[in-house]
mmCIF file of C-alpha atoms in Angstrom:
data_model
loop_
_atom_site.group_PDB
_atom_site.id
_atom_site.type_symbol
_atom_site.label_atom_id
_atom_site.label_comp_id
_atom_site.label_asym_id
_atom_site.label_seq_id
_atom_site.Cartn_x
_atom_site.Cartn_y
_atom_site.Cartn_z
ATOM 1 C CA MET A 1 -17.815 -9.886 -21.947
ATOM 2 C CA LYS A 2 -14.212 -9.400 -20.288
ATOM 3 C CA ILE A 3 -13.505 -6.011 -18.985
ATOM 4 C CA ILE A 4 -10.289 -4.047 -19.381
ATOM 5 C CA ARG A 5 -8.629 -2.118 -16.717
ATOM 6 C CA THR A 6 -4.907 0.064 -16.723
ATOM 7 C CA VAL A 7 -3.631 0.352 -13.224
ATOM 8 C CA THR A 8 -2.650 3.900 -13.258
ATOM 9 C CA MET A 9 -2.420 6.830 -10.286
ATOM 10 C CA GLY A 10 -6.433 7.432 -9.631
ATOM 11 C CA MET A 11 -6.325 3.743 -8.357
ATOM 12 C CA LEU A 12 -3.509 4.032 -6.248
ATOM 13 C CA LEU A 13 -3.900 7.703 -5.179
ATOM 14 C CA ALA A 14 -7.208 6.211 -3.368
ATOM 15 C CA ALA A 15 -5.115 3.272 -1.879
ATOM 16 C CA SER A 16 -2.808 5.972 0.217
ATOM 17 C CA VAL A 17 -4.415 7.824 2.429
ATOM 18 C CA LEU A 18 -3.365 6.808 5.687
ATOM 19 C CA LEU A 19 -5.415 7.995 8.813
ATOM 20 C CA PRO A 20 -3.769 10.414 11.465
ATOM 21 C CA SER A 21 -2.998 9.196 14.820
ATOM 22 C CA CYS A 22 -0.404 8.400 17.565
ATOM 23 C CA SER A 23 2.026 6.377 18.216
ATOM 24 C CA GLY A 24 1.225 1.854 18.628
ATOM 25 C CA SER A 25 3.772 -1.587 19.795
ATOM 26 C CA LYS A 26 1.696 -4.058 17.900
ATOM 27 C CA ASP A 27 2.547 -5.601 14.408
ATOM 28 C CA GLU A 28 -0.088 -5.777 12.392
ATOM 29 C CA THR A 29 1.739 -8.372 9.956
ATOM 30 C CA SER A 30 1.131 -11.157 13.187
ATOM 31 C CA GLY A 31 -1.038 -9.033 15.361
ATOM 32 C CA GLN A 32 1.193 -9.857 18.629
ATOM 33 C CA LYS A 33 2.477 -7.008 20.857
ATOM 34 C CA LYS A 34 6.479 -6.182 20.500
ATOM 35 C CA ASP A 35 9.290 -7.007 23.237
ATOM 36 C CA ASN A 36 10.275 -3.408 24.222
ATOM 37 C CA VAL A 37 13.963 -4.221 23.239
ATOM 38 C CA GLU A 38 12.391 -3.424 19.231
ATOM 39 C CA ALA A 39 9.984 -1.061 20.555
ATOM 40 C CA ALA A 40 12.285 0.725 21.721
ATOM 41 C CA GLU A 41 14.546 0.988 18.876
ATOM 42 C CA GLU A 42 11.423 1.625 16.675
ATOM 43 C CA SER A 43 11.544 4.800 15.299
ATOM 44 C CA PRO A 44 8.422 7.968 16.313
ATOM 45 C CA ALA A 45 7.709 7.281 12.218
ATOM 46 C CA MET A 46 7.559 3.879 12.043
ATOM 47 C CA LYS A 47 5.140 3.261 15.459
ATOM 48 C CA ASN A 48 3.089 5.829 13.978
ATOM 49 C CA LEU A 49 2.690 4.073 10.347
ATOM 50 C CA ARG A 50 1.992 0.595 12.707
ATOM 51 C CA LYS A 51 -0.971 2.315 14.147
ATOM 52 C CA GLN A 52 -2.135 4.031 11.255
ATOM 53 C CA VAL A 53 -1.747 0.648 9.460
ATOM 54 C CA GLU A 54 -3.806 -1.554 12.568
ATOM 55 C CA GLN A 55 -6.819 1.313 12.050
ATOM 56 C CA LEU A 56 -7.122 1.608 8.484
ATOM 57 C CA ASN A 57 -6.890 -2.679 8.540
ATOM 58 C CA SER A 58 -9.807 -2.627 10.887
ATOM 59 C CA THR A 59 -11.798 -0.848 8.158
ATOM 60 C CA PHE A 60 -11.493 -3.501 5.727
ATOM 61 C CA PRO A 61 -12.693 -4.288 3.004
ATOM 62 C CA VAL A 62 -14.110 -0.940 1.068
ATOM 63 C CA GLU A 63 -15.506 -1.273 -1.742
ATOM 64 C CA MET A 64 -13.614 1.130 -4.886
ATOM 65 C CA GLN A 65 -14.633 1.255 -8.686
ATOM 66 C CA ASP A 66 -15.799 -0.724 -10.803
ATOM 67 C CA GLY A 67 -16.074 -3.819 -8.767
ATOM 68 C CA LEU A 68 -12.751 -3.255 -6.901
ATOM 69 C CA LYS A 69 -12.177 -4.014 -3.175
ATOM 70 C CA MET A 70 -9.614 -2.912 -0.947
ATOM 71 C CA THR A 71 -8.858 -5.748 1.036
ATOM 72 C CA GLY A 72 -6.074 -4.542 3.310
ATOM 73 C CA VAL A 73 -3.250 -3.334 4.335
ATOM 74 C CA ALA A 74 0.329 -4.492 6.139
ATOM 75 C CA LEU A 75 4.240 -3.668 7.014
ATOM 76 C CA GLU A 76 5.868 -6.536 5.640
ATOM 77 C CA ASP A 77 9.968 -6.961 4.814
ATOM 78 C CA GLY A 78 10.259 -3.137 4.526
ATOM 79 C CA TYR A 79 7.226 -1.853 2.317
ATOM 80 C CA LEU A 80 3.740 -0.772 3.080
ATOM 81 C CA ILE A 81 1.220 -3.424 1.410
ATOM 82 C CA TYR A 82 -1.717 -1.898 0.060
ATOM 83 C CA THR A 83 -3.544 -5.744 -1.085
ATOM 84 C CA CYS A 84 -7.080 -5.099 -3.328
ATOM 85 C CA GLU A 85 -9.087 -7.710 -5.323
ATOM 86 C CA TYR A 86 -10.587 -7.393 -8.602
ATOM 87 C CA PRO A 87 -13.139 -9.854 -9.460
ATOM 88 C CA ALA A 88 -12.942 -12.579 -11.948
ATOM 89 C CA ASN A 89 -14.555 -11.804 -15.207
ATOM 90 C CA MET A 90 -12.608 -8.473 -15.504
ATOM 91 C CA GLU A 91 -8.901 -8.600 -17.761
ATOM 92 C CA PHE A 92 -6.810 -6.294 -14.776
ATOM 93 C CA GLU A 93 -3.222 -5.469 -16.346
ATOM 94 C CA VAL A 94 -0.782 -3.434 -13.855
ATOM 95 C CA GLN A 95 1.638 -1.319 -15.938
ATOM 96 C CA GLN A 96 4.670 -1.770 -13.663
ATOM 97 C CA ASP A 97 7.204 1.403 -15.863
ATOM 98 C CA GLU A 98 8.587 3.829 -14.643
ATOM 99 C CA THR A 99 6.394 6.789 -15.640
ATOM 100 C CA THR A 100 3.909 4.878 -13.462
ATOM 101 C CA ARG A 101 5.194 5.090 -10.466
ATOM 102 C CA LYS A 102 6.464 8.479 -10.409
ATOM 103 C CA ARG A 103 3.294 9.342 -10.969
ATOM 104 C CA ILE A 104 1.780 7.476 -8.116
ATOM 105 C CA LEU A 105 4.968 8.781 -5.925
ATOM 106 C CA LEU A 106 3.857 12.165 -7.250
ATOM 107 C CA SER A 107 0.382 12.084 -5.942
ATOM 108 C CA LEU A 108 0.712 10.540 -2.562
ATOM 109 C CA PRO A 109 0.128 13.463 -0.089
ATOM 110 C CA ARG A 110 3.338 15.040 1.283
ATOM 111 C CA PRO A 111 2.703 13.767 4.814
ATOM 112 C CA THR A 112 2.241 10.291 3.497
ATOM 113 C CA ARG A 113 5.754 10.447 1.586
ATOM 114 C CA ARG A 114 7.785 12.040 4.359
ATOM 115 C CA MET A 115 6.777 9.251 7.087
ATOM 116 C CA LEU A 116 7.681 7.000 3.932
ATOM 117 C CA ARG A 117 11.057 8.346 3.432
ATOM 118 C CA GLU A 118 11.392 8.493 7.168
ATOM 119 C CA SER A 119 10.669 5.593 8.118
ATOM 120 C CA GLY A 120 12.811 3.895 5.215
ATOM 121 C CA LEU A 121 9.606 1.974 3.570
ATOM 122 C CA GLY A 122 8.662 1.398 -0.349
ATOM 123 C CA ILE A 123 5.386 0.895 -0.946
ATOM 124 C CA LYS A 124 3.304 -2.271 -3.300
ATOM 125 C CA TYR A 125 0.076 -2.883 -4.451
ATOM 126 C CA ILE A 126 -0.609 -5.880 -5.034
ATOM 127 C CA TYR A 127 -4.439 -6.478 -7.002
ATOM 128 C CA VAL A 128 -5.963 -10.470 -6.963
ATOM 129 C CA LYS A 129 -7.480 -11.820 -9.371
ATOM 130 C CA ALA A 130 -11.091 -13.212 -6.693
ATOM 131 C CA GLY A 131 -11.641 -16.710 -6.552
ATOM 132 C CA THR A 132 -8.236 -16.980 -7.913
ATOM 133 C CA ASP A 133 -4.253 -16.886 -6.659
ATOM 134 C CA GLU A 134 -3.769 -14.740 -10.350
ATOM 135 C CA LYS A 135 -1.843 -11.359 -8.740
ATOM 136 C CA GLN A 136 -0.337 -8.684 -10.409
ATOM 137 C CA GLU A 137 2.423 -5.904 -8.006
ATOM 138 C CA VAL A 138 2.852 -2.147 -8.850
ATOM 139 C CA VAL A 139 6.122 -2.533 -6.452
ATOM 140 C CA ILE A 140 8.114 0.855 -5.537
ATOM 141 C CA THR A 141 11.242 0.592 -3.433
ATOM 142 C CA PRO A 142 12.234 3.405 -0.953
ATOM 143 C CA GLU A 143 15.290 4.836 -3.203
ATOM 144 C CA GLU A 144 12.617 5.995 -5.282
ATOM 145 C CA ILE A 145 10.494 7.495 -2.448
ATOM 146 C CA SER A 146 13.744 8.542 -0.773
ATOM 147 C CA ASN A 147 14.846 10.291 -3.973
ATOM 148 C CA LEU A 148 11.287 11.610 -4.204
#
């Protein structure tokens, strides 16, 4: 028997919490040190966010609810990306409508929203079916965040 789940604000809120930290200078998507020129041009908010991503990644995978696992977080292409995995025997439906995205935005802690706005980032939640390449996404653009 397959279980049907619809992603809503509660699951996405759990993925939105960031750890407090100081600034850092590693690029979490590649693990390589950034050159001094690029690091000097980066805003304090972005440096802080990169450090938080690095710290948060050291805690994965994290078991969530109903078999869901958060497996990673990254900064890529102007987005803070959370990746989760759901069991292969679970039917999983992500709603990508405006109402869902707005609820997610409003559920984010104010410091997280402020940090995303200051850094000019959007958010992506990627849900991957275990053992497959099948995935679903919820995308909140930087414009949606800055207009909140």
